[in-house]
Coordinates of C-alpha atoms in Angstrom, one line a residue:
Chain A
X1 CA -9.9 4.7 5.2
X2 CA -8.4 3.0 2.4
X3 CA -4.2 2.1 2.9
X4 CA -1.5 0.9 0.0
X5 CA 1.7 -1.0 1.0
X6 CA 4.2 -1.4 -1.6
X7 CA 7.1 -3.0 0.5
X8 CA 9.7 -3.1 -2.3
X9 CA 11.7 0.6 -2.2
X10 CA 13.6 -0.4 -5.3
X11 CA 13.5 -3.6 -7.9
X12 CA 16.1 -4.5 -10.3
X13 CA 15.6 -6.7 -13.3
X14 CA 17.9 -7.3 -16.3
X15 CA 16.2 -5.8 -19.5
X16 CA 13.9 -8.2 -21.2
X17 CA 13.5 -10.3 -18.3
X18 CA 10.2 -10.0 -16.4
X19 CA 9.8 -8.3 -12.9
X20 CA 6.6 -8.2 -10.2
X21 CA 6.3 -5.1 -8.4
X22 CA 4.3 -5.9 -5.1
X23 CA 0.8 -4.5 -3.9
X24 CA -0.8 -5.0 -0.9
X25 CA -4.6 -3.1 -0.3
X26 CA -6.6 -2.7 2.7
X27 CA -10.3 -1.0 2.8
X28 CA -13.8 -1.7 4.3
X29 CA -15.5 -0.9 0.5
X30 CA -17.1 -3.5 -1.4
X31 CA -16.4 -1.4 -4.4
X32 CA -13.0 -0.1 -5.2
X33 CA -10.8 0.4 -8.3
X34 CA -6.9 -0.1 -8.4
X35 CA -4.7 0.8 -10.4
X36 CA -0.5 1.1 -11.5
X37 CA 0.7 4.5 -12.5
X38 CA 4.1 4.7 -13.5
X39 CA 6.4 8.1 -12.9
X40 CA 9.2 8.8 -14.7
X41 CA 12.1 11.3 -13.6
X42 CA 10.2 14.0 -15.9
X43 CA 7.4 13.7 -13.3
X44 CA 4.3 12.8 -15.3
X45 CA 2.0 10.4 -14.0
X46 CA 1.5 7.8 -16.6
X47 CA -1.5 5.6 -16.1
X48 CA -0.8 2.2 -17.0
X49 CA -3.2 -0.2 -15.9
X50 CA -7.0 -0.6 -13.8
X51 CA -8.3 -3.3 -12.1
X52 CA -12.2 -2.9 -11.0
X53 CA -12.8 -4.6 -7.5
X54 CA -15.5 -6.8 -9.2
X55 CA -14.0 -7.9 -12.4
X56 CA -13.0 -11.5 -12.4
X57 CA -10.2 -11.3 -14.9
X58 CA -7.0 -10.3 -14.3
X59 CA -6.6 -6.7 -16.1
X60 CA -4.0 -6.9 -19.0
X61 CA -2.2 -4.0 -21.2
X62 CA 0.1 -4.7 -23.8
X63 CA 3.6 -5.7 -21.2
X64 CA 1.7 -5.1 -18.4
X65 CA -0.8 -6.9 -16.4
X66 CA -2.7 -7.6 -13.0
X67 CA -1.9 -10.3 -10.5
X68 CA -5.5 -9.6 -8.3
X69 CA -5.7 -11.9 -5.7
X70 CA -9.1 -9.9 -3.6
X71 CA -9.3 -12.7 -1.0
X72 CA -5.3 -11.7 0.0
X73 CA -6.1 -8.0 -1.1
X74 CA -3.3 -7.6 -3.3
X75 CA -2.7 -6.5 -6.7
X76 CA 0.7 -7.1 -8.0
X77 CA 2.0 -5.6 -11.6
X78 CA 3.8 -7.9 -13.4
X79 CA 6.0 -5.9 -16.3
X80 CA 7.5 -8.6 -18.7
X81 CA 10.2 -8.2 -20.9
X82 CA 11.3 -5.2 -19.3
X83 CA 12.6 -2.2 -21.5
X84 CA 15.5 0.3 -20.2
X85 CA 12.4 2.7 -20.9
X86 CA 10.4 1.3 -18.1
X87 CA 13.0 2.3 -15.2
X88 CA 10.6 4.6 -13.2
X89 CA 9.2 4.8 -10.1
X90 CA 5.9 3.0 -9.9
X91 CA 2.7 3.4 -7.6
X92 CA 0.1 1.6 -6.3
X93 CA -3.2 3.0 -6.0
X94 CA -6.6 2.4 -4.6
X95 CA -9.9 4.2 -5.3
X96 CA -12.4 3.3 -3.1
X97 CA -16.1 4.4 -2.4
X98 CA -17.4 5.3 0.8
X99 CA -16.8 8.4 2.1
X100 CA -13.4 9.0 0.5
X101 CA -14.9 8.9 -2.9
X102 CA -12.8 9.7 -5.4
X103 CA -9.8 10.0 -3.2
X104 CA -6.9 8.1 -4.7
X105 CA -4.6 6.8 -2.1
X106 CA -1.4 6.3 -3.3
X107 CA 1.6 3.5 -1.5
X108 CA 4.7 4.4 -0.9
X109 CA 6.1 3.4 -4.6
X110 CA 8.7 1.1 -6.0
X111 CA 11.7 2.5 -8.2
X112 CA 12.4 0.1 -11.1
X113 CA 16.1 0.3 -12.1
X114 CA 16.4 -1.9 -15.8
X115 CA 19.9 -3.0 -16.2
X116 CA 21.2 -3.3 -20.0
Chain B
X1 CA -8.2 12.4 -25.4
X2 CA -8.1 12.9 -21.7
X3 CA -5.7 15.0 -21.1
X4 CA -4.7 17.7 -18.2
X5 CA -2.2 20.2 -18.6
X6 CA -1.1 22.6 -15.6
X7 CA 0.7 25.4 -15.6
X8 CA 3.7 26.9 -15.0
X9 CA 5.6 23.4 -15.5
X10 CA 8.5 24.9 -13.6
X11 CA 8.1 28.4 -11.5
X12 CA 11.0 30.3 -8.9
X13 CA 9.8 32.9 -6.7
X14 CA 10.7 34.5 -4.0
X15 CA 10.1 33.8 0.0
X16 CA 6.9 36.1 1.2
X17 CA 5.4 35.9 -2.6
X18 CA 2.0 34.4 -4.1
X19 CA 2.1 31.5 -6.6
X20 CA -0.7 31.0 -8.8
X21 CA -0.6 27.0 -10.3
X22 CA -3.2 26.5 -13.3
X23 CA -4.7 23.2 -14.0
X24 CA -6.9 22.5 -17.3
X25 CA -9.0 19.6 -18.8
X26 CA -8.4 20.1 -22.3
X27 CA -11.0 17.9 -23.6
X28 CA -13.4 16.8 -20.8
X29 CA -15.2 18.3 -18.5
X30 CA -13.9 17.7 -15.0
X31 CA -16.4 18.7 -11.6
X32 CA -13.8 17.2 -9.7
X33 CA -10.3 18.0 -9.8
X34 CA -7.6 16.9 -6.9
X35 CA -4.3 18.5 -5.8
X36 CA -1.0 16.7 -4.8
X37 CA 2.0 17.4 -3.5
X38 CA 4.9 15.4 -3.6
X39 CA 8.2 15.6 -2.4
X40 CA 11.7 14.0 -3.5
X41 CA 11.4 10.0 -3.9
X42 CA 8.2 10.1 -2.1
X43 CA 4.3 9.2 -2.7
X44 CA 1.6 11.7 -3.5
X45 CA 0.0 13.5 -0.9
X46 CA -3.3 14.3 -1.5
X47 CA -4.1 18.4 -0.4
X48 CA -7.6 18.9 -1.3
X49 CA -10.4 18.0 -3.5
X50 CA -11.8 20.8 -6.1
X51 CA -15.3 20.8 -6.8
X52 CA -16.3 23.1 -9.4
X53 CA -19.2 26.3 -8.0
X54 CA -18.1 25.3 -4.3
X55 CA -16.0 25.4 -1.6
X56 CA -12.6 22.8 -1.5
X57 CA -11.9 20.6 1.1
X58 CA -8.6 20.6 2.1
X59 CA -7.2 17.1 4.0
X60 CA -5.8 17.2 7.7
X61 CA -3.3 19.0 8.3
X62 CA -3.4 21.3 5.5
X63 CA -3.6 24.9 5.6
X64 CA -6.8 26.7 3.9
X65 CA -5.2 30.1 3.9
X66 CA -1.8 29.4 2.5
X67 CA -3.1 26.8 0.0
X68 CA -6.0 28.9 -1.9
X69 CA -8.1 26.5 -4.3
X70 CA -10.5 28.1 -6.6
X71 CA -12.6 26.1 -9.2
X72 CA -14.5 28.5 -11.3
X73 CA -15.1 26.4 -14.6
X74 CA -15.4 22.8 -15.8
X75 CA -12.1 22.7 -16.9
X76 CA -10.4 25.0 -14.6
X77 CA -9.1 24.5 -11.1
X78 CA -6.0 27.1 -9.6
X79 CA -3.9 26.4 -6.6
X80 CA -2.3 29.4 -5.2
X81 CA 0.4 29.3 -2.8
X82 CA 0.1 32.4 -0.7
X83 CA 3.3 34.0 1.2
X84 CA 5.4 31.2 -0.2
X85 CA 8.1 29.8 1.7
X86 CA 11.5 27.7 1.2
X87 CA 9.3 24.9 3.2
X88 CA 6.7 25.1 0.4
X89 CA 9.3 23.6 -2.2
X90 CA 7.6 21.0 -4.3
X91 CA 6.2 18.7 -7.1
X92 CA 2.4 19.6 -7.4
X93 CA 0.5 17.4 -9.1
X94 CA -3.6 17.9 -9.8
X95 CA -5.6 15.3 -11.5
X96 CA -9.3 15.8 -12.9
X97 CA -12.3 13.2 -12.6
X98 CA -14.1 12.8 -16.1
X99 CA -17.8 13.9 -15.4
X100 CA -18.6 11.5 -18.1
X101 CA -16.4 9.0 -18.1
X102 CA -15.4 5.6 -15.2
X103 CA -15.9 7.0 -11.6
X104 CA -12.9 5.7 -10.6
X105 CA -10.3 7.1 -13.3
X106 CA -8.5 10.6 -13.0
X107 CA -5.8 12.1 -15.5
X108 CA -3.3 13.7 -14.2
X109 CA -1.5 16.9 -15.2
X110 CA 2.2 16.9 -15.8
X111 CA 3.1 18.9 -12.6
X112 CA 4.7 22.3 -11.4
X113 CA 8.1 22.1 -9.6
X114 CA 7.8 25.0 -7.4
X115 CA 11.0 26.7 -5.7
X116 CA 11.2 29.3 -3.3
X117 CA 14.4 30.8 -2.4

C-alpha cells in the first residue's frame, strides 16, 4: 500500500516570496510516479508537476519545481515568487506499481493562503 | 489535449432519487477511468476503478449497489448514485488514464457537486 503525509494543513507566504509545501511518501514499489496537483475553490484538479521514481533530476515547470530526496522519500514543491493566483489547496500524490496500479493515493493536502 | 469533462457540473435532487454523473475523454482514449469523492477541505477518496467492457472494482468500504459504475466506451464512464441520500452529499471527481500516453498520468474532470435534500 502506498501512503502520502502532507503535515502542513495550511501555509502562508507573502506574494512574490517563495514557499515549500511538504511531502513525505512511503511504498514498497521500486517504480512509482509523484506528482503536485493544485485545487482551486472552483474544484478542478490542476496538474502541475511529475516526478518519475527513477529520474535523477529534480522535475521543474515554469514557478514550480521538485525537491526529490528518494533516500528520505519525500518530494517537496517549492512554488517561488508566489502569485495571489496560486492560493489553493495543494496535493501530494503517489502512483505506484504493484498491485495498486494506477491507483493514485492522494495526502491530506496543504491550503496555500498568498497574502498581498 | 487531454482533457476530461463530466457532467452535470452541479446537480440537486431529491432524497430516495437516482443520479446519473457522466465522465468523457474528449480527445483520448481512456480504458481506465477512476472515481473520487471528496468532501469539504478534505483529500480524494478513491471509490472505484472503471475499466472499459468489464466489471468495476469498487475500494473497501464502498457500496456496489448504491454507487453503479458502467464503462461502456473508450471515452465514457457513468457513476450513478442510486436512492440518493443527504449523506451522499459531495464533490465527485473521475480522472481517465491515457491508453497511449505515460502509465502514470490521469486527467482529471472538473467535478459534479452533488446535493441531496
Amino acid at each position: 500500500a502506498q501512503k502520502i503525509t502532507q503535515t502542513q494543513p495550511g501555509m502562508f507566504v507573502q506574494e512574490k516570496e517563495a514557499v515549500t509545501l511538504d511531502c513525505t511518501y512511503d511504498t514498497s514499489d521500486q517504480s512509482y510516479g509523484l506528482f503536485w496537483y493544485k485545487q482551486p475553490s472552483s474544484g478542478e484538479m490542476i496538474f502541475l508537476i511529475y516526478q518519475g521514481s527513477y529520474d535523477e533530476q529534480n522535475a521543474t515547470e515554469g514557478r514550480y519545481s521538485l525537491n526529490f530526496q528518494k533516500a528520505r522519500k519525500s518530494a517537496n514543491l517549492v512554488i517561488s515568487a508566489s502569485q495571489l493566483g496560486d492560493s489553493a489547496m495543494y496535493f501530494c500524490v503517489i502512483n505506484a506499481g504493484g498491485t495498486s496500479y494506477g491507483k493514485l493515493t492522494f495526502g491530506q493536502g496543504t491550503i496555500l493562503t498568498v497574502h498581498p | 489535449g487531454a482533457v476530461v469533462s463530466q457532467h452535470p457540473s452541479r446537480v440537486i435532487c431529491k432524497s430516495g432519487t437516482s443520479v446519473k454523473i457522466e465522465c468523457r475523454s474528449l480527445d483520448f482514449q481512456a480504458t481506465t477511468m477512476f472515481w473520487y469523492r471528496q468532501f469539504p477541505k478534505q483529500s480524494l477518496m478513491l471509490m472505484a476503478t472503471s475499466n472499459e467492457g468489464s466489471k468495476a472494482t469498487y475500494e473497501q468500504g464502498v457500496e456496489k449497489d448504491k454507487f453503479l459504475i458502467n464503462h461502456a466506451s473508450l471515452t465514457l464512464s457513468t457513476l450513478t448514485v442510486t436512492s440518493a441520500h443527504p449523506e451522499d452529499s459531495s464533490f465527485y471527481i473521475c480522472s481517465a488514464r491515457d491508453s497511449g500516453g505515460n502509465i502514470y498520468e490521469q486527467y482529471f474532470g472538473p467535478g459534479t457537486r452533488l446535493t441531496v435534500t
